[in-house]
mmCIF file of C-alpha atoms in Angstrom:
data_model
loop_
_atom_site.group_PDB
_atom_site.id
_atom_site.type_symbol
_atom_site.label_atom_id
_atom_site.label_comp_id
_atom_site.label_asym_id
_atom_site.label_seq_id
_atom_site.Cartn_x
_atom_site.Cartn_y
_atom_site.Cartn_z
ATOM 1 C CA GLY A 1 0.000 0.000 0.000
ATOM 2 C CA ILE A 2 0.889 3.673 -0.109
ATOM 3 C CA GLN A 3 2.798 5.070 2.874
ATOM 4 C CA VAL A 4 1.657 8.482 4.128
ATOM 5 C CA GLU A 5 3.807 10.433 6.553
ATOM 6 C CA GLN A 6 2.667 13.614 8.225
ATOM 7 C CA SER A 7 4.754 16.117 10.100
ATOM 8 C CA PRO A 8 4.954 17.437 12.671
ATOM 9 C CA PRO A 9 2.975 14.990 14.830
ATOM 10 C CA ASP A 10 2.121 17.737 17.298
ATOM 11 C CA LEU A 11 1.981 21.501 16.954
ATOM 12 C CA ILE A 12 1.208 24.058 19.645
ATOM 13 C CA LEU A 13 0.560 27.645 18.621
ATOM 14 C CA GLN A 14 -0.603 30.913 20.057
ATOM 15 C CA GLU A 15 -3.683 32.429 18.473
ATOM 16 C CA GLY A 16 -2.740 34.516 15.448
ATOM 17 C CA ALA A 17 0.311 32.481 14.471
ATOM 18 C CA ASN A 18 0.804 30.832 11.073
ATOM 19 C CA SER A 19 1.657 27.171 10.521
ATOM 20 C CA THR A 20 2.571 24.682 7.812
ATOM 21 C CA LEU A 21 1.669 20.997 7.932
ATOM 22 C CA ARG A 22 3.371 18.542 5.612
ATOM 23 C CA CYS A 23 2.280 15.268 4.010
ATOM 24 C CA ASN A 24 4.698 12.976 2.156
ATOM 25 C CA PHE A 25 3.472 9.958 0.212
ATOM 26 C CA SER A 26 5.292 7.030 -1.308
ATOM 27 C CA ASP A 27 3.620 6.559 -4.713
ATOM 28 C CA SER A 28 1.762 8.435 -7.417
ATOM 29 C CA VAL A 29 -1.776 9.363 -6.458
ATOM 30 C CA ASN A 30 -4.960 10.461 -8.169
ATOM 31 C CA ASN A 31 -6.665 11.762 -5.053
ATOM 32 C CA LEU A 32 -5.348 13.695 -2.085
ATOM 33 C CA GLN A 33 -7.588 15.106 0.606
ATOM 34 C CA TRP A 34 -6.938 17.122 3.738
ATOM 35 C CA PHE A 35 -9.354 16.642 6.639
ATOM 36 C CA HIS A 36 -9.866 18.289 10.009
ATOM 37 C CA GLN A 37 -11.142 15.984 12.739
ATOM 38 C CA ASN A 38 -13.031 17.872 15.402
ATOM 39 C CA PRO A 39 -13.202 16.871 19.083
ATOM 40 C CA TRP A 40 -16.399 14.897 18.391
ATOM 41 C CA GLY A 41 -14.603 12.733 15.858
ATOM 42 C CA GLN A 42 -16.155 14.111 12.696
ATOM 43 C CA LEU A 43 -13.864 14.279 9.666
ATOM 44 C CA ILE A 44 -14.453 17.526 7.838
ATOM 45 C CA ASN A 45 -13.262 17.939 4.253
ATOM 46 C CA LEU A 46 -10.833 20.824 3.860
ATOM 47 C CA PHE A 47 -9.371 20.292 0.415
ATOM 48 C CA TYR A 48 -9.472 17.861 -2.469
ATOM 49 C CA ILE A 49 -6.106 18.598 -4.061
ATOM 50 C CA PRO A 50 -4.347 15.872 -6.085
ATOM 51 C CA SER A 51 -2.200 18.620 -7.613
ATOM 52 C CA GLY A 52 -1.837 22.401 -7.660
ATOM 53 C CA THR A 53 -2.816 25.048 -5.128
ATOM 54 C CA LYS A 54 -6.151 25.943 -3.558
ATOM 55 C CA GLN A 55 -7.222 28.511 -0.999
ATOM 56 C CA ASN A 56 -10.236 28.701 1.264
ATOM 57 C CA GLY A 57 -10.224 31.653 3.618
ATOM 58 C CA ARG A 58 -7.325 31.362 6.068
ATOM 59 C CA LEU A 59 -6.421 27.903 4.799
ATOM 60 C CA SER A 60 -4.561 26.995 1.659
ATOM 61 C CA ALA A 61 -2.989 23.819 0.307
ATOM 62 C CA THR A 62 -0.399 22.929 -2.279
ATOM 63 C CA THR A 63 0.333 19.497 -3.738
ATOM 64 C CA VAL A 64 3.436 18.803 -5.796
ATOM 65 C CA ALA A 65 2.510 15.418 -7.189
ATOM 66 C CA THR A 66 5.798 14.848 -9.020
ATOM 67 C CA GLU A 67 7.685 15.228 -5.727
ATOM 68 C CA ARG A 68 5.049 13.355 -3.716
ATOM 69 C CA TYR A 69 4.211 15.864 -1.052
ATOM 70 C CA SER A 70 1.468 18.241 -0.014
ATOM 71 C CA LEU A 71 1.434 21.218 2.340
ATOM 72 C CA LEU A 72 -1.437 22.693 4.329
ATOM 73 C CA TYR A 73 -1.051 26.313 5.422
ATOM 74 C CA ILE A 74 -3.050 27.811 8.259
ATOM 75 C CA SER A 75 -2.752 31.553 8.678
ATOM 76 C CA SER A 76 -3.825 33.687 11.659
ATOM 77 C CA SER A 77 -4.759 30.558 13.610
ATOM 78 C CA GLN A 78 -7.773 30.564 15.921
ATOM 79 C CA THR A 79 -8.654 28.341 18.871
ATOM 80 C CA THR A 80 -11.335 26.713 16.722
ATOM 81 C CA ASP A 81 -8.583 25.421 14.414
ATOM 82 C CA SER A 82 -7.527 22.996 17.152
ATOM 83 C CA GLY A 83 -7.926 19.319 16.374
ATOM 84 C CA VAL A 84 -6.244 16.669 14.267
ATOM 85 C CA TYR A 85 -5.415 17.292 10.624
ATOM 86 C CA PHE A 86 -5.228 14.267 8.364
ATOM 87 C CA CYS A 87 -3.832 13.846 4.891
ATOM 88 C CA ALA A 88 -5.225 10.939 2.854
ATOM 89 C CA VAL A 89 -4.273 9.692 -0.602
ATOM 90 C CA ARG A 90 -5.538 7.214 -3.165
ATOM 91 C CA GLY A 91 -3.365 5.451 -5.714
ATOM 92 C CA SER A 92 -4.177 5.217 -9.380
ATOM 93 C CA THR A 93 -5.656 1.721 -9.341
ATOM 94 C CA LEU A 94 -7.222 1.403 -5.913
ATOM 95 C CA GLY A 95 -10.439 2.652 -4.379
ATOM 96 C CA ARG A 96 -9.283 3.085 -0.798
ATOM 97 C CA LEU A 97 -7.838 6.217 0.782
ATOM 98 C CA TYR A 98 -4.657 5.752 2.806
ATOM 99 C CA PHE A 99 -4.432 8.028 5.841
ATOM 100 C CA GLY A 100 -1.447 9.421 7.661
ATOM 101 C CA ARG A 101 -1.296 9.463 11.454
ATOM 102 C CA GLY A 102 -2.280 13.099 11.569
ATOM 103 C CA THR A 103 -0.972 16.318 13.074
ATOM 104 C CA GLN A 104 -2.474 17.282 16.435
ATOM 105 C CA LEU A 105 -2.834 21.067 16.439
ATOM 106 C CA THR A 106 -3.493 22.986 19.652
ATOM 107 C CA VAL A 107 -4.101 26.731 19.444
ATOM 108 C CA TRP A 108 -3.985 28.668 22.724
ATOM 109 C CA PRO A 109 -5.756 31.993 23.225
ATOM 110 C CA ASP B 1 -27.846 16.985 0.450
ATOM 111 C CA THR B 2 -28.188 15.568 3.921
ATOM 112 C CA GLY B 3 -24.668 14.159 4.139
ATOM 113 C CA VAL B 4 -23.603 10.685 5.207
ATOM 114 C CA SER B 5 -25.688 9.367 8.084
ATOM 115 C CA GLN B 6 -24.578 6.689 10.545
ATOM 116 C CA ASP B 7 -26.602 4.914 13.179
ATOM 117 C CA PRO B 8 -26.210 4.480 16.097
ATOM 118 C CA ARG B 9 -23.818 7.204 17.253
ATOM 119 C CA HIS B 10 -22.730 5.149 20.228
ATOM 120 C CA LYS B 11 -22.943 1.466 21.052
ATOM 121 C CA ILE B 12 -21.908 -0.262 24.255
ATOM 122 C CA THR B 13 -21.956 -4.036 24.175
ATOM 123 C CA LYS B 14 -20.632 -6.953 26.146
ATOM 124 C CA ARG B 15 -17.887 -9.151 24.815
ATOM 125 C CA GLY B 16 -19.268 -11.978 22.732
ATOM 126 C CA GLN B 17 -22.365 -10.130 21.550
ATOM 127 C CA ASN B 18 -23.097 -9.276 17.920
ATOM 128 C CA VAL B 19 -23.534 -5.676 16.773
ATOM 129 C CA THR B 20 -24.719 -4.116 13.531
ATOM 130 C CA PHE B 21 -24.143 -0.580 12.287
ATOM 131 C CA ARG B 22 -25.918 1.204 9.478
ATOM 132 C CA CYS B 23 -24.681 3.804 7.007
ATOM 133 C CA ASP B 24 -26.783 5.871 4.617
ATOM 134 C CA PRO B 25 -24.588 7.538 1.983
ATOM 135 C CA ILE B 26 -25.198 10.737 0.066
ATOM 136 C CA SER B 27 -27.990 9.753 -2.305
ATOM 137 C CA GLU B 28 -26.257 9.970 -5.676
ATOM 138 C CA HIS B 29 -22.957 8.467 -4.512
ATOM 139 C CA ASN B 30 -22.133 5.051 -5.972
ATOM 140 C CA ARG B 31 -19.188 4.261 -3.680
ATOM 141 C CA LEU B 32 -19.432 3.503 0.014
ATOM 142 C CA TYR B 33 -16.495 2.926 2.347
ATOM 143 C CA TRP B 34 -16.031 1.627 5.891
ATOM 144 C CA TYR B 35 -13.086 2.679 8.049
ATOM 145 C CA ARG B 36 -12.104 2.019 11.647
ATOM 146 C CA GLN B 37 -10.240 4.464 13.873
ATOM 147 C CA THR B 38 -8.644 3.848 17.254
ATOM 148 C CA LEU B 39 -7.318 6.475 19.630
ATOM 149 C CA GLY B 40 -4.314 8.354 18.323
ATOM 150 C CA GLN B 41 -4.377 6.697 14.917
ATOM 151 C CA GLY B 42 -5.573 7.655 11.479
ATOM 152 C CA PRO B 43 -8.599 5.879 10.010
ATOM 153 C CA GLU B 44 -7.843 2.384 8.703
ATOM 154 C CA PHE B 45 -9.600 1.052 5.624
ATOM 155 C CA LEU B 46 -11.936 -1.920 6.079
ATOM 156 C CA THR B 47 -13.872 -2.312 2.834
ATOM 157 C CA TYR B 48 -15.627 -0.486 0.034
ATOM 158 C CA PHE B 49 -18.534 -1.004 -2.341
ATOM 159 C CA GLN B 50 -19.263 0.272 -5.777
ATOM 160 C CA ASN B 51 -23.023 0.096 -6.049
ATOM 161 C CA GLU B 52 -23.872 -3.291 -4.493
ATOM 162 C CA ALA B 53 -20.543 -4.971 -5.325
ATOM 163 C CA GLN B 54 -17.927 -5.269 -2.583
ATOM 164 C CA LEU B 55 -14.760 -4.467 -4.528
ATOM 165 C CA GLU B 56 -12.054 -4.410 -1.885
ATOM 166 C CA LYS B 57 -11.576 -5.808 1.599
ATOM 167 C CA SER B 58 -8.755 -5.178 4.026
ATOM 168 C CA ARG B 59 -6.996 -7.961 5.860
ATOM 169 C CA LEU B 60 -8.267 -6.155 8.981
ATOM 170 C CA LEU B 61 -11.717 -7.447 8.090
ATOM 171 C CA SER B 62 -11.599 -10.772 9.894
ATOM 172 C CA ASP B 63 -14.164 -13.548 9.541
ATOM 173 C CA ARG B 64 -16.149 -11.965 12.365
ATOM 174 C CA PHE B 65 -16.799 -8.864 10.267
ATOM 175 C CA SER B 66 -19.234 -8.726 7.380
ATOM 176 C CA ALA B 67 -20.500 -5.802 5.341
ATOM 177 C CA GLU B 68 -23.367 -5.608 2.902
ATOM 178 C CA ARG B 69 -24.891 -3.089 0.567
ATOM 179 C CA PRO B 70 -27.814 -5.062 -0.800
ATOM 180 C CA LYS B 71 -29.452 -2.553 -3.122
ATOM 181 C CA GLY B 72 -26.542 -0.241 -3.699
ATOM 182 C CA SER B 73 -27.923 2.316 -1.271
ATOM 183 C CA PHE B 74 -27.444 1.937 2.518
ATOM 184 C CA SER B 75 -24.879 -0.435 3.993
ATOM 185 C CA THR B 76 -24.581 -2.465 7.179
ATOM 186 C CA LEU B 77 -21.460 -3.580 9.016
ATOM 187 C CA GLU B 78 -21.885 -6.503 11.402
ATOM 188 C CA ILE B 79 -19.376 -7.660 13.981
ATOM 189 C CA GLN B 80 -19.993 -11.104 15.430
ATOM 190 C CA ARG B 81 -18.702 -12.290 18.803
ATOM 191 C CA THR B 82 -17.276 -8.886 19.671
ATOM 192 C CA GLU B 83 -13.925 -8.633 21.426
ATOM 193 C CA GLN B 84 -12.487 -5.785 23.474
ATOM 194 C CA GLY B 85 -10.066 -5.055 20.644
ATOM 195 C CA ASP B 86 -13.034 -4.171 18.448
ATOM 196 C CA SER B 87 -13.626 -1.019 20.494
ATOM 197 C CA ALA B 88 -13.118 1.846 18.069
ATOM 198 C CA MET B 89 -14.846 4.510 16.016
ATOM 199 C CA TYR B 90 -16.376 3.033 12.869
ATOM 200 C CA LEU B 91 -16.557 5.569 10.062
ATOM 201 C CA CYS B 92 -18.546 5.407 6.865
ATOM 202 C CA ALA B 93 -17.848 7.531 3.789
ATOM 203 C CA SER B 94 -19.301 7.858 0.326
ATOM 204 C CA SER B 95 -18.174 9.276 -2.987
ATOM 205 C CA LEU B 96 -19.109 9.525 -6.616
ATOM 206 C CA SER B 97 -16.539 7.256 -8.306
ATOM 207 C CA ASN B 98 -13.113 8.932 -7.911
ATOM 208 C CA SER B 99 -14.418 12.177 -6.459
ATOM 209 C CA PRO B 100 -13.664 13.265 -2.840
ATOM 210 C CA LEU B 101 -14.858 11.097 0.044
ATOM 211 C CA HIS B 102 -17.384 12.526 2.490
ATOM 212 C CA PHE B 103 -17.472 11.005 5.959
ATOM 213 C CA GLY B 104 -20.312 10.519 8.400
ATOM 214 C CA ASN B 105 -20.121 11.268 12.122
ATOM 215 C CA GLY B 106 -19.144 7.703 12.954
ATOM 216 C CA THR B 107 -20.369 5.032 15.373
ATOM 217 C CA ARG B 108 -18.340 4.717 18.556
ATOM 218 C CA LEU B 109 -18.258 1.102 19.755
ATOM 219 C CA THR B 110 -17.273 0.165 23.289
ATOM 220 C CA VAL B 111 -16.935 -3.520 24.124
ATOM 221 C CA THR B 112 -16.926 -4.248 27.864
#
């Protein structure tokens, strides 16, 4: 299967700070998604980004498929950004998404 | 679009009992996935369906686990003879072919 590595595993920020989360993957992919898991366990779609750059408010993401990595940028972080951020990828021939272990983000007021 | 719906939200059962979970996908989605998540880990793939056909199963899906999607709409996941190691969050997702997956709120299983 495809290996997905996320870094850092934990990130603690003060409100207002910026951060970058990284996702490396071991094979070519046709689907890459970033999720935010809230304290109740719900996985919320942030981006569907198999390649290129997208922005949504304070969040943006970039995937460089040829180099097998993706970055999630969070600017002007807020306490509501706290939670676990997951990167998940799907290979070209399979249906399943492979998840990384996530980055636990804590934003303090 | 009412999203992916899972029932129940929580289930507490005694070891050895059977449990069944239900997932209702987004109505036009042809693919339905089951994942399991334990504390501190990312979701792990269990199985997925395209319409009513079960196309892929993980080795995690032991003989005690069975999933069905009889009419290509809702799906059920049954665990027979539950063990304490089955305690986890069970997540269902749906998608339209290779489009993004959308997850439900999950069913949290506790086996005592």
